[in-house]
């Protein structure tokens, strides 16, 4: 019983840390305008500062699409894409490490044998699960990053899935950020097309994962 209480306390601590970071960023009023100001003042170090700031804000669940759009407005579509993607990867790696450090063992201690089996399946199929979550619209990537850490997904598979899954949407948002003055331009149309294509690909990956999920002893899907 004491071990379970400690495990629950560790998971609660993780939640409190994430919530505190989110509240701090919200209260501070940090947004795209502030980030753009920091980057302009940094001069040649602007891209590096943007990656670091974007990665740190992502840990506080700052929307990645806002970061990518700001990258497009600041650096253009060509340079903004790798800059925004690096920020997303920095956020992903930091979130996974934090969640793994604080919550992975704690969650495992609270799970039933059946739930542990499901967790092991998710960890084994982590690449596909993360890829689908990144491609499907409406799934909060910040939450997925932390869930991947407590689910035991490996870092290599996780980052590979984040990079591949985030790329089309990153290009779309960066292109949209670069086309804010003329959203009906060809660049804006490309952004919309990439977003729709990514969504369809995510739904396909998710469908295959659902079909491959483990079964119970009675043959029913878990």
Short mmCIF file of C-alpha atoms in Angstrom, two decimals:
data_model
loop_
_atom_site.label_atom_id
_atom_site.label_comp_id
_atom_site.label_asym_id
_atom_site.label_seq_id
_atom_site.Cartn_x
_atom_site.Cartn_y
_atom_site.Cartn_z
CA UNK A 1 0.00 0.00 0.00
CA UNK A 2 2.81 2.41 0.83
CA UNK A 3 4.49 1.75 -2.51
CA UNK A 4 1.26 2.45 -4.36
CA UNK A 5 0.85 5.71 -2.47
CA UNK A 6 4.37 6.73 -3.39
CA UNK A 7 3.70 5.84 -7.01
CA UNK A 8 0.50 7.88 -7.03
CA UNK A 9 2.35 10.79 -5.43
CA UNK A 10 5.03 10.70 -8.16
CA UNK A 11 2.38 10.79 -10.89
CA UNK A 12 0.66 13.65 -9.10
CA UNK A 13 3.99 15.48 -8.93
CA UNK A 14 4.42 15.13 -12.68
CA UNK A 15 0.95 16.57 -13.24
CA UNK A 16 1.63 19.46 -10.87
CA UNK A 17 4.91 20.31 -12.62
CA UNK A 18 3.25 20.37 -16.04
CA UNK A 19 0.32 22.42 -14.77
CA UNK A 20 2.62 24.87 -12.96
CA UNK A 21 4.68 25.40 -16.12
CA UNK A 22 1.51 25.97 -18.15
CA UNK A 23 0.16 28.47 -15.64
CA UNK A 24 3.51 30.28 -15.45
CA UNK A 25 3.66 30.75 -19.22
CA UNK A 26 0.00 31.83 -19.30
CA UNK A 27 0.37 34.33 -16.46
CA UNK A 28 3.58 35.70 -17.95
CA UNK A 29 1.68 36.38 -21.17
CA UNK A 30 4.35 34.80 -23.34
CA UNK A 31 3.15 34.48 -26.91
CA UNK A 32 4.31 34.71 -30.53
CA UNK A 33 4.86 38.47 -30.29
CA UNK A 34 7.25 38.08 -27.36
CA UNK A 35 9.18 35.28 -29.07
CA UNK A 36 9.48 37.31 -32.26
CA UNK A 37 10.88 40.22 -30.24
CA UNK A 38 13.48 38.00 -28.57
CA UNK A 39 14.56 36.58 -31.92
CA UNK A 40 14.94 39.96 -33.58
CA UNK A 41 17.01 41.24 -30.67
CA UNK A 42 19.27 38.16 -30.81
CA UNK A 43 20.41 38.92 -34.36
CA UNK A 44 22.48 36.07 -35.83
CA UNK A 45 21.68 33.91 -32.81
CA UNK A 46 17.96 34.31 -33.49
CA UNK A 47 17.38 30.81 -34.94
CA UNK A 48 19.14 29.15 -32.00
CA UNK A 49 17.20 31.24 -29.50
CA UNK A 50 13.97 30.38 -31.29
CA UNK A 51 14.68 26.63 -31.07
CA UNK A 52 15.53 26.87 -27.37
CA UNK A 53 12.54 29.08 -26.56
CA UNK A 54 10.17 26.95 -28.62
CA UNK A 55 11.45 23.78 -27.01
CA UNK A 56 11.10 25.20 -23.50
CA UNK A 57 7.63 26.61 -24.13
CA UNK A 58 6.55 23.24 -25.50
CA UNK A 59 7.32 21.65 -22.14
CA UNK A 60 4.65 23.97 -20.73
CA UNK A 61 2.18 22.73 -23.38
CA UNK A 62 2.58 25.84 -25.53
CA UNK A 63 0.87 24.97 -28.88
CA UNK A 64 3.38 23.65 -31.39
CA UNK A 65 1.36 24.98 -34.32
CA UNK A 66 1.76 28.50 -32.97
CA UNK A 67 5.52 27.99 -32.73
CA UNK A 68 5.67 26.67 -36.31
CA UNK A 69 3.55 29.52 -37.66
CA UNK A 70 5.80 32.02 -35.90
CA UNK A 71 8.85 30.33 -37.43
CA UNK A 72 7.36 30.80 -40.88
CA UNK A 73 6.62 34.46 -40.23
CA UNK A 74 10.13 35.09 -38.88
CA UNK A 75 12.36 32.96 -41.08
CA UNK A 76 10.30 32.12 -44.16
CA UNK A 77 9.14 28.72 -45.37
CA UNK A 78 12.54 27.26 -46.27
CA UNK A 79 14.52 28.17 -43.12
CA UNK A 80 11.51 28.14 -40.83
CA UNK A 81 10.70 24.46 -41.38
CA UNK A 82 13.90 22.91 -39.92
CA UNK A 83 13.94 25.52 -37.14
CA UNK A 84 10.36 24.71 -36.09
CA UNK A 85 11.00 20.97 -36.39
CA UNK A 86 14.08 21.20 -34.17
CA UNK A 87 12.02 23.05 -31.56
CA UNK A 88 9.38 20.31 -31.72
CA UNK A 89 12.02 17.60 -31.30
CA UNK A 90 13.59 19.43 -28.36
CA UNK A 91 10.19 19.65 -26.69
CA UNK A 92 9.47 15.99 -27.39
CA UNK A 93 12.78 14.73 -26.00
CA UNK A 94 12.53 16.89 -22.87
CA UNK A 95 8.94 15.86 -22.19
CA UNK A 96 9.65 12.17 -22.62
CA UNK A 97 12.71 12.27 -20.34
CA UNK A 98 10.85 14.20 -17.65
CA UNK A 99 7.85 11.87 -17.74
CA UNK A 100 10.06 8.78 -17.78
CA UNK A 101 12.14 10.02 -14.88
CA UNK A 102 9.19 10.86 -12.65
CA UNK A 103 6.23 8.84 -13.81
CA UNK A 104 7.15 5.68 -15.75
CA UNK A 105 8.01 3.41 -12.80
CA UNK A 106 5.23 4.97 -10.73
CA UNK A 107 2.62 4.14 -13.35
CA UNK A 108 3.91 0.60 -13.71
CA UNK A 109 3.52 0.06 -9.96
CA UNK A 110 -0.15 1.07 -10.14
CA UNK A 111 -1.16 -1.02 -13.15
CA UNK A 112 -2.85 -4.39 -13.03
CA UNK A 113 -1.25 -7.32 -14.94
CA UNK A 114 -3.69 -6.79 -17.82
CA UNK A 115 -2.96 -3.08 -17.94
CA UNK A 116 0.77 -3.82 -17.89
CA UNK A 117 0.26 -6.06 -20.92
CA UNK A 118 -1.43 -3.20 -22.74
CA UNK A 119 1.33 -0.81 -21.74
CA UNK A 120 3.94 -3.25 -23.06
CA UNK A 121 2.06 -3.44 -26.36
CA UNK A 122 1.96 0.35 -26.61
CA UNK A 123 5.70 0.54 -25.90
CA UNK A 124 6.39 -2.13 -28.54
CA UNK A 125 4.27 -0.28 -31.11
CA UNK A 126 5.36 3.14 -29.95
CA UNK A 127 6.53 4.35 -33.34
CA UNK A 128 3.17 3.76 -34.98
CA UNK A 129 1.20 5.09 -32.02
CA UNK A 130 3.17 8.33 -31.86
CA UNK A 131 3.18 8.71 -35.65
CA UNK A 132 -0.60 8.41 -35.80
CA UNK A 133 -1.06 10.87 -32.94
CA UNK A 134 1.16 13.41 -34.70
CA UNK A 135 -0.63 13.10 -38.02
CA UNK A 136 -4.25 12.97 -36.87
CA UNK A 137 -5.70 16.46 -36.30
CA UNK A 138 -6.92 17.51 -32.89
CA UNK A 139 -4.54 15.32 -30.85
CA UNK A 140 -2.54 17.51 -28.41
CA UNK A 141 1.10 16.71 -29.14
CA UNK A 142 2.27 18.06 -25.77
CA UNK A 143 0.14 15.56 -23.86
CA UNK A 144 1.25 12.75 -26.19
CA UNK A 145 4.89 13.58 -25.45
CA UNK A 146 4.37 13.08 -21.73
CA UNK A 147 2.21 9.98 -22.18
CA UNK A 148 4.94 8.42 -24.32
CA UNK A 149 7.34 8.84 -21.42
CA UNK A 150 5.14 7.09 -18.88
CA UNK A 151 4.21 4.41 -21.43
CA UNK A 152 7.85 3.36 -21.79
CA UNK A 153 8.26 4.15 -25.50
CA UNK A 154 11.92 4.14 -26.54
CA UNK A 155 13.60 7.45 -27.30
CA UNK A 156 14.80 6.51 -30.80
CA UNK A 157 11.42 5.25 -31.97
CA UNK A 158 9.72 8.21 -30.32
CA UNK A 159 11.88 10.90 -31.90
CA UNK A 160 11.76 9.19 -35.30
CA UNK A 161 7.95 9.14 -35.15
CA UNK A 162 7.81 12.76 -33.98
CA UNK A 163 10.11 13.90 -36.78
CA UNK A 164 8.21 12.01 -39.47
CA UNK A 165 4.76 12.77 -38.12
CA UNK A 166 5.39 16.43 -37.34
CA UNK A 167 7.11 17.22 -40.65
CA UNK A 168 4.06 17.66 -42.93
CA UNK A 169 2.13 19.73 -40.39
CA UNK A 170 5.23 21.74 -39.57
CA UNK A 171 5.69 22.56 -43.25
CA UNK A 172 2.01 23.44 -43.46
CA UNK A 173 2.05 25.78 -40.47
CA UNK A 174 5.36 27.35 -41.47
CA UNK A 175 4.03 27.95 -44.97
CA UNK A 176 0.89 29.42 -43.50
CA UNK A 177 2.96 31.69 -41.27
CA UNK A 178 4.90 32.89 -44.29
CA UNK A 179 1.67 33.53 -46.18
CA UNK A 180 -0.24 35.46 -43.50
CA UNK A 181 -0.26 38.55 -45.69
CA UNK A 182 -1.92 36.55 -48.49
CA UNK A 183 -3.58 33.39 -47.11
CA UNK A 184 -5.24 32.67 -50.48
CA UNK A 185 -1.89 32.44 -52.25
CA UNK A 186 -0.38 29.24 -53.64
CA UNK A 187 1.63 28.87 -50.42
CA UNK A 188 -1.56 28.96 -48.39
CA UNK A 189 -3.10 26.30 -50.64
CA UNK A 190 -0.05 24.09 -50.19
CA UNK A 191 -0.35 24.46 -46.41
CA UNK A 192 -3.98 23.33 -46.46
CA UNK A 193 -3.18 20.43 -48.81
CA UNK A 194 -0.35 19.18 -46.60
CA UNK A 195 -2.53 19.36 -43.50
CA UNK A 196 -5.32 17.33 -45.12
CA UNK A 197 -2.85 14.77 -46.47
CA UNK A 198 -1.24 14.37 -43.04
CA UNK A 199 -4.66 13.90 -41.43
CA UNK A 200 -5.61 11.14 -43.88
CA UNK A 201 -2.27 9.38 -43.37
CA UNK A 202 -2.71 9.56 -39.60
CA UNK A 203 -6.16 8.02 -39.79
CA UNK A 204 -4.76 5.16 -41.89
CA UNK A 205 -1.96 4.46 -39.41
CA UNK A 206 -4.41 4.66 -36.49
CA UNK A 207 -6.76 2.20 -38.21
CA UNK A 208 -3.97 -0.32 -38.64
CA UNK A 209 -2.95 0.05 -35.02
CA UNK A 210 -6.49 -0.57 -33.84
CA UNK A 211 -6.68 -3.69 -36.00
CA UNK A 212 -3.40 -4.95 -34.52
CA UNK A 213 -4.17 -4.27 -30.85
CA UNK A 214 -3.83 -7.24 -28.46
CA UNK A 215 -6.69 -9.60 -27.69
CA UNK A 216 -7.87 -10.93 -24.37
CA UNK A 217 -7.91 -14.58 -23.40
CA UNK A 218 -11.46 -14.81 -24.80
CA UNK A 219 -10.41 -13.42 -28.18
CA UNK A 220 -11.93 -9.97 -27.67
CA UNK A 221 -9.94 -6.85 -28.42
CA UNK A 222 -8.31 -5.34 -25.33
#
